[in-house]
Each structure stands twice: as C-alpha cells, then as structure tokens.
Amino acid sequence: MVKKIALSLLVMTMVGCVSIDSAESLAAEGKWQAIGESDGVRGLPSRSLSDLAELARKAGVAANVNNYESGYASGVDKYCDVNNAYDIGLSGFQYLGVCANTPDGLRFQMEYQRGFEDFQSADQTF
C-alpha cells in the first residue's frame, strides 16, 4: 500500500512538472526535446504544428519539431509502461489514449481502468 501511495505521488509530481509557462521558458532555451518528453510522460496528446509554432512565437524562437517529436516519443514510452498504468488510474488522472497504438496499449488501458475504478470506489467511501 505504501508503494502504491509513493508511486501515485510520483505520477502527480510528473504531471505538475512542466506548466505552460515553463514550456515557454524551455522553448526560449531551445529545449524542444524536453518539452516533448514532458508532454509524453504526462500522457498528453502530441502538440500540433500550429501549437508548436505558437509556443515558438511566444518564446521568440523557431520551433524544432524533430526534437519535440523525439522527446515526445521517449516520454510516451515511459508513460505507457504497463507497470505504471494501474497507479496512474489510481491517482485519478484522465487517460487520453496516447498508448492506444503501442504494443501493450490494450493492456495499459485495462490496467489503467482497473486503477481508475479503484480510485472512484475509494473516492466514494469518504
């Protein structure tokens, strides 16, 4: 149980790591791979080309789409680890389907759903 709580806290920390403001500061520093990895590890859908262009415009730089996509793929690989799926669901975070096309996508979704159902059950007991 302590391990599950610790993993849930880790996931919540990962989700809060990069906000919109820090994505702008990372863009200004040219760290497009870090922006992509942050989006992927949080289970967010990949940013569109227009979103990346807008982020680059706000930061006053040119977008590096290849670096963003490389980082995003790395982040999604980490997020979609089936061993984390139950804990992500248990933490109550919404799953946005980013693992659907991965080799273990269906298994990830099933484990996530099991964790999310336990989250909902626990939420109703208080």
mmCIF file of N, CA and C in Angstrom:
data_model
loop_
_atom_site.group_PDB
_atom_site.id
_atom_site.type_symbol
_atom_site.label_atom_id
_atom_site.label_comp_id
_atom_site.label_asym_id
_atom_site.label_seq_id
_atom_site.Cartn_x
_atom_site.Cartn_y
_atom_site.Cartn_z
ATOM 1 N N MET A 1 0.821 -1.193 0.000
ATOM 2 C CA MET A 1 0.000 0.000 0.000
ATOM 3 C C MET A 1 0.868 1.261 0.000
ATOM 4 N N VAL A 2 1.922 1.271 0.798
ATOM 5 C CA VAL A 2 2.823 2.420 0.850
ATOM 6 C C VAL A 2 3.475 2.623 -0.521
ATOM 7 N N LYS A 3 3.823 1.519 -1.184
ATOM 8 C CA LYS A 3 4.436 1.606 -2.506
ATOM 9 C C LYS A 3 3.462 2.252 -3.493
ATOM 10 N N LYS A 4 2.188 1.891 -3.420
ATOM 11 C CA LYS A 4 1.188 2.465 -4.319
ATOM 12 C C LYS A 4 1.014 3.952 -4.074
ATOM 13 N N ILE A 5 1.014 4.347 -2.823
ATOM 14 C CA ILE A 5 0.882 5.774 -2.499
ATOM 15 C C ILE A 5 2.099 6.540 -3.015
ATOM 16 N N ALA A 6 3.292 5.964 -2.824
ATOM 17 C CA ALA A 6 4.508 6.618 -3.297
ATOM 18 C C ALA A 6 4.503 6.756 -4.816
ATOM 19 N N LEU A 7 4.062 5.719 -5.510
ATOM 20 C CA LEU A 7 4.000 5.796 -6.971
ATOM 21 C C LEU A 7 2.959 6.811 -7.423
ATOM 22 N N SER A 8 1.845 6.879 -6.719
ATOM 23 C CA SER A 8 0.818 7.872 -7.055
ATOM 24 C C SER A 8 1.355 9.284 -6.882
ATOM 25 N N LEU A 9 2.093 9.517 -5.814
ATOM 26 C CA LEU A 9 2.697 10.833 -5.606
ATOM 27 C C LEU A 9 3.713 11.152 -6.686
ATOM 28 N N LEU A 10 4.469 10.144 -7.117
ATOM 29 C CA LEU A 10 5.435 10.344 -8.191
ATOM 30 C C LEU A 10 4.727 10.746 -9.478
ATOM 31 N N VAL A 11 3.644 10.074 -9.794
ATOM 32 C CA VAL A 11 2.888 10.399 -11.012
ATOM 33 C C VAL A 11 2.337 11.809 -10.928
ATOM 34 N N MET A 12 1.788 12.188 -9.779
ATOM 35 C CA MET A 12 1.250 13.539 -9.631
ATOM 36 C C MET A 12 2.356 14.583 -9.782
ATOM 37 N N THR A 13 3.531 14.270 -9.276
ATOM 38 C CA THR A 13 4.655 15.182 -9.413
ATOM 39 C C THR A 13 5.052 15.324 -10.872
ATOM 40 N N MET A 14 5.063 14.203 -11.606
ATOM 41 C CA MET A 14 5.410 14.248 -13.022
ATOM 42 C C MET A 14 4.412 15.102 -13.788
ATOM 43 N N VAL A 15 3.143 14.989 -13.446
ATOM 44 C CA VAL A 15 2.111 15.744 -14.154
ATOM 45 C C VAL A 15 2.293 17.233 -13.947
ATOM 46 N N GLY A 16 2.715 17.634 -12.776
ATOM 47 C CA GLY A 16 2.867 19.044 -12.490
ATOM 48 C C GLY A 16 4.219 19.630 -12.854
ATOM 49 N N CYS A 17 5.107 18.836 -13.410
ATOM 50 C CA CYS A 17 6.477 19.300 -13.638
ATOM 51 C C CYS A 17 6.594 20.456 -14.623
ATOM 52 N N VAL A 18 5.914 20.386 -15.720
ATOM 53 C CA VAL A 18 6.088 21.420 -16.735
ATOM 54 C C VAL A 18 4.734 22.050 -17.036
ATOM 55 N N SER A 19 4.606 23.297 -16.671
ATOM 56 C CA SER A 19 3.382 24.035 -16.963
ATOM 57 C C SER A 19 3.558 24.755 -18.287
ATOM 58 N N ILE A 20 2.502 25.447 -18.704
ATOM 59 C CA ILE A 20 2.578 26.214 -19.947
ATOM 60 C C ILE A 20 3.716 27.229 -19.860
ATOM 61 N N ASP A 21 3.834 27.926 -18.730
ATOM 62 C CA ASP A 21 4.876 28.938 -18.582
ATOM 63 C C ASP A 21 6.268 28.337 -18.723
ATOM 64 N N SER A 22 6.514 27.193 -18.092
ATOM 65 C CA SER A 22 7.846 26.640 -18.197
ATOM 66 C C SER A 22 8.079 26.035 -19.574
ATOM 67 N N ALA A 23 7.030 25.633 -20.276
ATOM 68 C CA ALA A 23 7.203 25.192 -21.665
ATOM 69 C C ALA A 23 7.709 26.368 -22.494
ATOM 70 N N GLU A 24 7.187 27.568 -22.225
ATOM 71 C CA GLU A 24 7.667 28.752 -22.937
ATOM 72 C C GLU A 24 9.131 29.035 -22.614
ATOM 73 N N SER A 25 9.501 28.892 -21.347
ATOM 74 C CA SER A 25 10.900 29.149 -20.996
ATOM 75 C C SER A 25 11.811 28.077 -21.592
ATOM 76 N N LEU A 26 11.355 26.820 -21.628
ATOM 77 C CA LEU A 26 12.156 25.775 -22.264
ATOM 78 C C LEU A 26 12.301 26.041 -23.764
ATOM 79 N N ALA A 27 11.222 26.525 -24.383
ATOM 80 C CA ALA A 27 11.284 26.864 -25.811
ATOM 81 C C ALA A 27 12.294 27.983 -26.041
ATOM 82 N N ALA A 28 12.269 28.975 -25.180
ATOM 83 C CA ALA A 28 13.211 30.092 -25.316
ATOM 84 C C ALA A 28 14.659 29.614 -25.201
ATOM 85 N N GLU A 29 14.870 28.537 -24.444
ATOM 86 C CA GLU A 29 16.205 27.965 -24.279
ATOM 87 C C GLU A 29 16.532 26.944 -25.378
ATOM 88 N N GLY A 30 15.565 26.702 -26.280
ATOM 89 C CA GLY A 30 15.782 25.740 -27.361
ATOM 90 C C GLY A 30 15.668 24.293 -26.928
ATOM 91 N N LYS A 31 15.011 24.040 -25.826
ATOM 92 C CA LYS A 31 14.908 22.678 -25.283
ATOM 93 C C LYS A 31 13.601 22.011 -25.733
ATOM 94 N N TRP A 32 13.469 21.855 -27.033
ATOM 95 C CA TRP A 32 12.254 21.284 -27.606
ATOM 96 C C TRP A 32 12.094 19.813 -27.253
ATOM 97 N N GLN A 33 13.183 19.096 -27.126
ATOM 98 C CA GLN A 33 13.100 17.690 -26.746
ATOM 99 C C GLN A 33 12.543 17.553 -25.329
ATOM 100 N N ALA A 34 12.939 18.438 -24.428
ATOM 101 C CA ALA A 34 12.433 18.407 -23.051
ATOM 102 C C ALA A 34 10.937 18.715 -23.012
ATOM 103 N N ILE A 35 10.480 19.626 -23.860
ATOM 104 C CA ILE A 35 9.051 19.939 -23.927
ATOM 105 C C ILE A 35 8.280 18.712 -24.393
ATOM 106 N N GLY A 36 8.783 18.063 -25.444
ATOM 107 C CA GLY A 36 8.129 16.864 -25.959
ATOM 108 C C GLY A 36 8.106 15.742 -24.944
ATOM 109 N N GLU A 37 9.222 15.529 -24.270
ATOM 110 C CA GLU A 37 9.279 14.459 -23.276
ATOM 111 C C GLU A 37 8.314 14.734 -22.125
ATOM 112 N N SER A 38 8.233 15.969 -21.705
ATOM 113 C CA SER A 38 7.321 16.331 -20.633
ATOM 114 C C SER A 38 5.861 16.064 -21.035
ATOM 115 N N ASP A 39 5.509 16.438 -22.253
ATOM 116 C CA ASP A 39 4.147 16.172 -22.725
ATOM 117 C C ASP A 39 3.867 14.674 -22.759
ATOM 118 N N GLY A 40 4.824 13.903 -23.282
ATOM 119 C CA GLY A 40 4.638 12.459 -23.403
ATOM 120 C C GLY A 40 4.552 11.757 -22.062
ATOM 121 N N VAL A 41 5.431 12.106 -21.144
ATOM 122 C CA VAL A 41 5.467 11.433 -19.841
ATOM 123 C C VAL A 41 4.235 11.767 -19.004
ATOM 124 N N ARG A 42 3.558 12.862 -19.347
ATOM 125 C CA ARG A 42 2.320 13.226 -18.653
ATOM 126 C C ARG A 42 1.096 12.639 -19.329
ATOM 127 N N GLY A 43 1.288 11.924 -20.444
ATOM 128 C CA GLY A 43 0.184 11.284 -21.136
ATOM 129 C C GLY A 43 -0.673 12.247 -21.941
ATOM 130 N N LEU A 44 -0.094 13.377 -22.300
ATOM 131 C CA LEU A 44 -0.825 14.365 -23.092
ATOM 132 C C LEU A 44 -0.702 14.037 -24.576
ATOM 133 N N PRO A 45 -1.696 14.402 -25.370
ATOM 134 C CA PRO A 45 -1.555 14.232 -26.818
ATOM 135 C C PRO A 45 -0.420 15.119 -27.335
ATOM 136 N N SER A 46 0.183 14.717 -28.423
ATOM 137 C CA SER A 46 1.252 15.489 -29.040
ATOM 138 C C SER A 46 0.721 16.849 -29.483
ATOM 139 N N ARG A 47 1.531 17.865 -29.293
ATOM 140 C CA ARG A 47 1.139 19.213 -29.726
ATOM 141 C C ARG A 47 1.099 19.269 -31.247
ATOM 142 N N SER A 48 0.157 20.013 -31.775
ATOM 143 C CA SER A 48 0.054 20.194 -33.218
ATOM 144 C C SER A 48 1.159 21.131 -33.700
ATOM 145 N N LEU A 49 1.371 21.135 -35.004
ATOM 146 C CA LEU A 49 2.366 22.043 -35.580
ATOM 147 C C LEU A 49 2.021 23.494 -35.273
ATOM 148 N N SER A 50 0.728 23.822 -35.311
ATOM 149 C CA SER A 50 0.337 25.203 -35.010
ATOM 150 C C SER A 50 0.567 25.532 -33.534
ATOM 151 N N ASP A 51 0.365 24.564 -32.639
ATOM 152 C CA ASP A 51 0.649 24.786 -31.212
ATOM 153 C C ASP A 51 2.144 25.020 -30.990
ATOM 154 N N LEU A 52 2.965 24.226 -31.668
ATOM 155 C CA LEU A 52 4.419 24.405 -31.540
ATOM 156 C C LEU A 52 4.857 25.749 -32.116
ATOM 157 N N ALA A 53 4.259 26.132 -33.234
ATOM 158 C CA ALA A 53 4.604 27.422 -33.844
ATOM 159 C C ALA A 53 4.208 28.570 -32.918
ATOM 160 N N GLU A 54 3.057 28.452 -32.273
ATOM 161 C CA GLU A 54 2.604 29.497 -31.346
ATOM 162 C C GLU A 54 3.520 29.570 -30.128
ATOM 163 N N LEU A 55 3.900 28.429 -29.604
ATOM 164 C CA LEU A 55 4.825 28.388 -28.470
ATOM 165 C C LEU A 55 6.165 29.028 -28.859
ATOM 166 N N ALA A 56 6.649 28.721 -30.053
ATOM 167 C CA ALA A 56 7.908 29.301 -30.540
ATOM 168 C C ALA A 56 7.770 30.809 -30.720
ATOM 169 N N ARG A 57 6.633 31.241 -31.251
ATOM 170 C CA ARG A 57 6.410 32.675 -31.451
ATOM 171 C C ARG A 57 6.440 33.418 -30.119
ATOM 172 N N LYS A 58 5.757 32.861 -29.108
ATOM 173 C CA LYS A 58 5.744 33.496 -27.782
ATOM 174 C C LYS A 58 7.145 33.555 -27.177
ATOM 175 N N ALA A 59 7.944 32.529 -27.457
ATOM 176 C CA ALA A 59 9.308 32.476 -26.913
ATOM 177 C C ALA A 59 10.293 33.263 -27.775
ATOM 178 N N GLY A 60 9.874 33.666 -28.973
ATOM 179 C CA GLY A 60 10.751 34.433 -29.848
ATOM 180 C C GLY A 60 11.825 33.607 -30.519
ATOM 181 N N VAL A 61 11.522 32.332 -30.765
ATOM 182 C CA VAL A 61 12.493 31.429 -31.396
ATOM 183 C C VAL A 61 11.793 30.627 -32.485
ATOM 184 N N ALA A 62 12.557 29.818 -33.196
ATOM 185 C CA ALA A 62 11.990 28.900 -34.184
ATOM 186 C C ALA A 62 11.747 27.545 -33.517
ATOM 187 N N ALA A 63 10.639 26.913 -33.860
ATOM 188 C CA ALA A 63 10.317 25.590 -33.306
ATOM 189 C C ALA A 63 11.223 24.537 -33.929
ATOM 190 N N ASN A 64 11.596 23.551 -33.135
ATOM 191 C CA ASN A 64 12.348 22.404 -33.638
ATOM 192 C C ASN A 64 11.441 21.182 -33.495
ATOM 193 N N VAL A 65 10.654 20.942 -34.521
ATOM 194 C CA VAL A 65 9.635 19.891 -34.495
ATOM 195 C C VAL A 65 10.267 18.513 -34.338
ATOM 196 N N ASN A 66 11.380 18.260 -35.008
ATOM 197 C CA ASN A 66 12.030 16.945 -34.904
ATOM 198 C C ASN A 66 12.463 16.644 -33.470
ATOM 199 N N ASN A 67 13.050 17.629 -32.796
ATOM 200 C CA ASN A 67 13.461 17.414 -31.406
ATOM 201 C C ASN A 67 12.246 17.219 -30.504
ATOM 202 N N TYR A 68 11.187 17.992 -30.741
ATOM 203 C CA TYR A 68 9.963 17.826 -29.955
ATOM 204 C C TYR A 68 9.423 16.414 -30.120
ATOM 205 N N GLU A 69 9.315 15.948 -31.360
ATOM 206 C CA GLU A 69 8.760 14.613 -31.622
ATOM 207 C C GLU A 69 9.617 13.510 -31.029
ATOM 208 N N SER A 70 10.929 13.685 -31.076
ATOM 209 C CA SER A 70 11.830 12.704 -30.473
ATOM 210 C C SER A 70 11.619 12.629 -28.961
ATOM 211 N N GLY A 71 11.549 13.791 -28.321
ATOM 212 C CA GLY A 71 11.299 13.825 -26.884
ATOM 213 C C GLY A 71 9.931 13.281 -26.531
ATOM 214 N N TYR A 72 8.946 13.601 -27.356
ATOM 215 C CA TYR A 72 7.582 13.126 -27.106
ATOM 216 C C TYR A 72 7.527 11.597 -27.150
ATOM 217 N N ALA A 73 8.169 11.013 -28.157
ATOM 218 C CA ALA A 73 8.185 9.550 -28.269
ATOM 219 C C ALA A 73 8.833 8.915 -27.041
ATOM 220 N N SER A 74 9.909 9.504 -26.568
ATOM 221 C CA SER A 74 10.577 8.997 -25.365
ATOM 222 C C SER A 74 9.672 9.103 -24.146
ATOM 223 N N GLY A 75 8.993 10.231 -24.006
ATOM 224 C CA GLY A 75 8.076 10.423 -22.880
ATOM 225 C C GLY A 75 6.903 9.469 -22.911
ATOM 226 N N VAL A 76 6.331 9.255 -24.089
ATOM 227 C CA VAL A 76 5.203 8.323 -24.219
ATOM 228 C C VAL A 76 5.646 6.907 -23.864
ATOM 229 N N ASP A 77 6.853 6.525 -24.278
ATOM 230 C CA ASP A 77 7.370 5.200 -23.906
ATOM 231 C C ASP A 77 7.388 5.028 -22.387
ATOM 232 N N LYS A 78 7.797 6.058 -21.686
ATOM 233 C CA LYS A 78 7.833 5.993 -20.220
ATOM 234 C C LYS A 78 6.418 5.954 -19.642
ATOM 235 N N TYR A 79 5.551 6.817 -20.135
ATOM 236 C CA TYR A 79 4.179 6.885 -19.627
ATOM 237 C C TYR A 79 3.441 5.573 -19.872
ATOM 238 N N CYS A 80 3.622 4.978 -21.039
ATOM 239 C CA CYS A 80 2.862 3.801 -21.437
ATOM 240 C C CYS A 80 3.403 2.492 -20.863
ATOM 241 N N ASP A 81 4.322 2.558 -19.940
ATOM 242 C CA ASP A 81 4.817 1.358 -19.273
ATOM 243 C C ASP A 81 3.652 0.727 -18.511
ATOM 244 N N VAL A 82 3.313 -0.488 -18.879
ATOM 245 C CA VAL A 82 2.162 -1.178 -18.273
ATOM 246 C C VAL A 82 2.290 -1.257 -16.757
ATOM 247 N N ASN A 83 3.515 -1.304 -16.257
ATOM 248 C CA ASN A 83 3.724 -1.392 -14.812
ATOM 249 C C ASN A 83 3.269 -0.128 -14.080
ATOM 250 N N ASN A 84 3.092 0.980 -14.795
ATOM 251 C CA ASN A 84 2.640 2.232 -14.189
ATOM 252 C C ASN A 84 1.146 2.486 -14.374
ATOM 253 N N ALA A 85 0.515 1.747 -15.262
ATOM 254 C CA ALA A 85 -0.857 2.033 -15.671
ATOM 255 C C ALA A 85 -1.842 2.014 -14.503
ATOM 256 N N TYR A 86 -1.775 1.005 -13.667
ATOM 257 C CA TYR A 86 -2.698 0.903 -12.533
ATOM 258 C C TYR A 86 -2.546 2.122 -11.621
ATOM 259 N N ASP A 87 -1.310 2.506 -11.331
ATOM 260 C CA ASP A 87 -1.063 3.633 -10.427
ATOM 261 C C ASP A 87 -1.519 4.963 -11.024
ATOM 262 N N ILE A 88 -1.383 5.108 -12.332
ATOM 263 C CA ILE A 88 -1.878 6.321 -12.983
ATOM 264 C C ILE A 88 -3.386 6.401 -12.832
ATOM 265 N N GLY A 89 -4.073 5.284 -13.059
ATOM 266 C CA GLY A 89 -5.522 5.247 -12.868
ATOM 267 C C GLY A 89 -5.911 5.480 -11.427
ATOM 268 N N LEU A 90 -5.181 4.869 -10.513
ATOM 269 C CA LEU A 90 -5.468 5.000 -9.085
ATOM 270 C C LEU A 90 -5.299 6.435 -8.609
ATOM 271 N N SER A 91 -4.444 7.197 -9.278
ATOM 272 C CA SER A 91 -4.244 8.590 -8.888
ATOM 273 C C SER A 91 -5.381 9.489 -9.370
ATOM 274 N N GLY A 92 -6.240 8.963 -10.249
ATOM 275 C CA GLY A 92 -7.402 9.727 -10.696
ATOM 276 C C GLY A 92 -7.185 10.553 -11.934
ATOM 277 N N PHE A 93 -5.999 10.471 -12.525
ATOM 278 C CA PHE A 93 -5.733 11.235 -13.747
ATOM 279 C C PHE A 93 -6.453 10.619 -14.929
ATOM 280 N N GLN A 94 -6.928 11.465 -15.822
ATOM 281 C CA GLN A 94 -7.632 11.011 -17.006
ATOM 282 C C GLN A 94 -6.652 10.450 -18.024
ATOM 283 N N TYR A 95 -7.007 9.314 -18.603
ATOM 284 C CA TYR A 95 -6.201 8.713 -19.663
ATOM 285 C C TYR A 95 -6.719 9.235 -20.997
ATOM 286 N N LEU A 96 -5.821 9.802 -21.801
ATOM 287 C CA LEU A 96 -6.214 10.449 -23.050
ATOM 288 C C LEU A 96 -5.907 9.611 -24.290
ATOM 289 N N GLY A 97 -5.637 8.338 -24.109
ATOM 290 C CA GLY A 97 -5.489 7.419 -25.230
ATOM 291 C C GLY A 97 -4.151 7.419 -25.939
ATOM 292 N N VAL A 98 -3.123 8.014 -25.354
ATOM 293 C CA VAL A 98 -1.843 8.110 -26.055
ATOM 294 C C VAL A 98 -1.128 6.766 -26.203
ATOM 295 N N CYS A 99 -1.561 5.755 -25.481
ATOM 296 C CA CYS A 99 -0.914 4.447 -25.557
ATOM 297 C C CYS A 99 -1.627 3.493 -26.515
ATOM 298 N N ALA A 100 -2.694 3.943 -27.134
ATOM 299 C CA ALA A 100 -3.537 3.077 -27.954
ATOM 300 C C ALA A 100 -2.761 2.355 -29.055
ATOM 301 N N ASN A 101 -1.780 3.002 -29.658
ATOM 302 C CA ASN A 101 -1.045 2.395 -30.773
ATOM 303 C C ASN A 101 0.274 1.770 -30.369
ATOM 304 N N THR A 102 0.488 1.606 -29.080
ATOM 305 C CA THR A 102 1.717 0.954 -28.618
ATOM 306 C C THR A 102 1.475 -0.553 -28.528
ATOM 307 N N PRO A 103 2.534 -1.348 -28.514
ATOM 308 C CA PRO A 103 2.356 -2.812 -28.456
ATOM 309 C C PRO A 103 1.517 -3.283 -27.262
ATOM 310 N N ASP A 104 1.650 -2.625 -26.114
ATOM 311 C CA ASP A 104 0.891 -3.020 -24.921
ATOM 312 C C ASP A 104 -0.261 -2.059 -24.639
ATOM 313 N N GLY A 105 -0.728 -1.353 -25.669
ATOM 314 C CA GLY A 105 -1.760 -0.337 -25.484
ATOM 315 C C GLY A 105 -3.037 -0.843 -24.840
ATOM 316 N N LEU A 106 -3.519 -1.986 -25.290
ATOM 317 C CA LEU A 106 -4.756 -2.529 -24.721
ATOM 318 C C LEU A 106 -4.542 -2.956 -23.276
ATOM 319 N N ARG A 107 -3.423 -3.582 -23.010
ATOM 320 C CA ARG A 107 -3.104 -3.997 -21.632
ATOM 321 C C ARG A 107 -2.949 -2.781 -20.720
ATOM 322 N N PHE A 108 -2.296 -1.727 -21.241
ATOM 323 C CA PHE A 108 -2.159 -0.493 -20.473
ATOM 324 C C PHE A 108 -3.541 0.048 -20.109
ATOM 325 N N GLN A 109 -4.426 0.131 -21.103
ATOM 326 C CA GLN A 109 -5.755 0.683 -20.866
ATOM 327 C C GLN A 109 -6.535 -0.139 -19.843
ATOM 328 N N MET A 110 -6.415 -1.459 -19.901
ATOM 329 C CA MET A 110 -7.117 -2.317 -18.938
ATOM 330 C C MET A 110 -6.593 -2.096 -17.518
ATOM 331 N N GLU A 111 -5.268 -2.015 -17.374
ATOM 332 C CA GLU A 111 -4.684 -1.778 -16.050
ATOM 333 C C GLU A 111 -5.024 -0.380 -15.535
ATOM 334 N N TYR A 112 -4.985 0.605 -16.434
ATOM 335 C CA TYR A 112 -5.384 1.957 -16.057
ATOM 336 C C TYR A 112 -6.831 1.956 -15.568
ATOM 337 N N GLN A 113 -7.715 1.306 -16.325
ATOM 338 C CA GLN A 113 -9.138 1.287 -15.972
ATOM 339 C C GLN A 113 -9.357 0.625 -14.615
ATOM 340 N N ARG A 114 -8.628 -0.444 -14.356
ATOM 341 C CA ARG A 114 -8.731 -1.120 -13.061
ATOM 342 C C ARG A 114 -8.329 -0.159 -11.941
ATOM 343 N N GLY A 115 -7.236 0.568 -12.131
ATOM 344 C CA GLY A 115 -6.798 1.537 -11.129
ATOM 345 C C GLY A 115 -7.788 2.679 -10.974
ATOM 346 N N PHE A 116 -8.330 3.161 -12.091
ATOM 347 C CA PHE A 116 -9.279 4.268 -12.037
ATOM 348 C C PHE A 116 -10.576 3.851 -11.334
ATOM 349 N N GLU A 117 -11.011 2.626 -11.568
ATOM 350 C CA GLU A 117 -12.200 2.135 -10.863
ATOM 351 C C GLU A 117 -11.949 2.046 -9.360
ATOM 352 N N ASP A 118 -10.753 1.621 -8.969
ATOM 353 C CA ASP A 118 -10.408 1.606 -7.545
ATOM 354 C C ASP A 118 -10.357 3.030 -6.992
ATOM 355 N N PHE A 119 -9.854 3.967 -7.768
ATOM 356 C CA PHE A 119 -9.847 5.381 -7.373
ATOM 357 C C PHE A 119 -11.277 5.871 -7.130
ATOM 358 N N GLN A 120 -12.173 5.570 -8.056
ATOM 359 C CA GLN A 120 -13.558 6.012 -7.915
ATOM 360 C C GLN A 120 -14.224 5.365 -6.713
ATOM 361 N N SER A 121 -13.951 4.094 -6.478
ATOM 362 C CA SER A 121 -14.521 3.401 -5.313
ATOM 363 C C SER A 121 -14.010 4.019 -4.020
ATOM 364 N N ALA A 122 -12.723 4.302 -3.954
ATOM 365 C CA ALA A 122 -12.150 4.908 -2.746
ATOM 366 C C ALA A 122 -12.674 6.304 -2.536
ATOM 367 N N ASP A 123 -12.889 7.030 -3.617
ATOM 368 C CA ASP A 123 -13.386 8.408 -3.543
ATOM 369 C C ASP A 123 -14.791 8.440 -2.961
ATOM 370 N N GLN A 124 -15.578 7.434 -3.208
ATOM 371 C CA GLN A 124 -16.960 7.404 -2.744
ATOM 372 C C GLN A 124 -17.096 6.947 -1.299
ATOM 373 N N THR A 125 -16.025 6.417 -0.719
ATOM 374 C CA THR A 125 -16.097 5.941 0.660
ATOM 375 C C THR A 125 -15.860 7.051 1.662
ATOM 376 N N PHE A 126 -15.431 8.243 1.193
ATOM 377 C CA PHE A 126 -15.128 9.341 2.126
ATOM 378 C C PHE A 126 -16.242 10.321 2.195
#
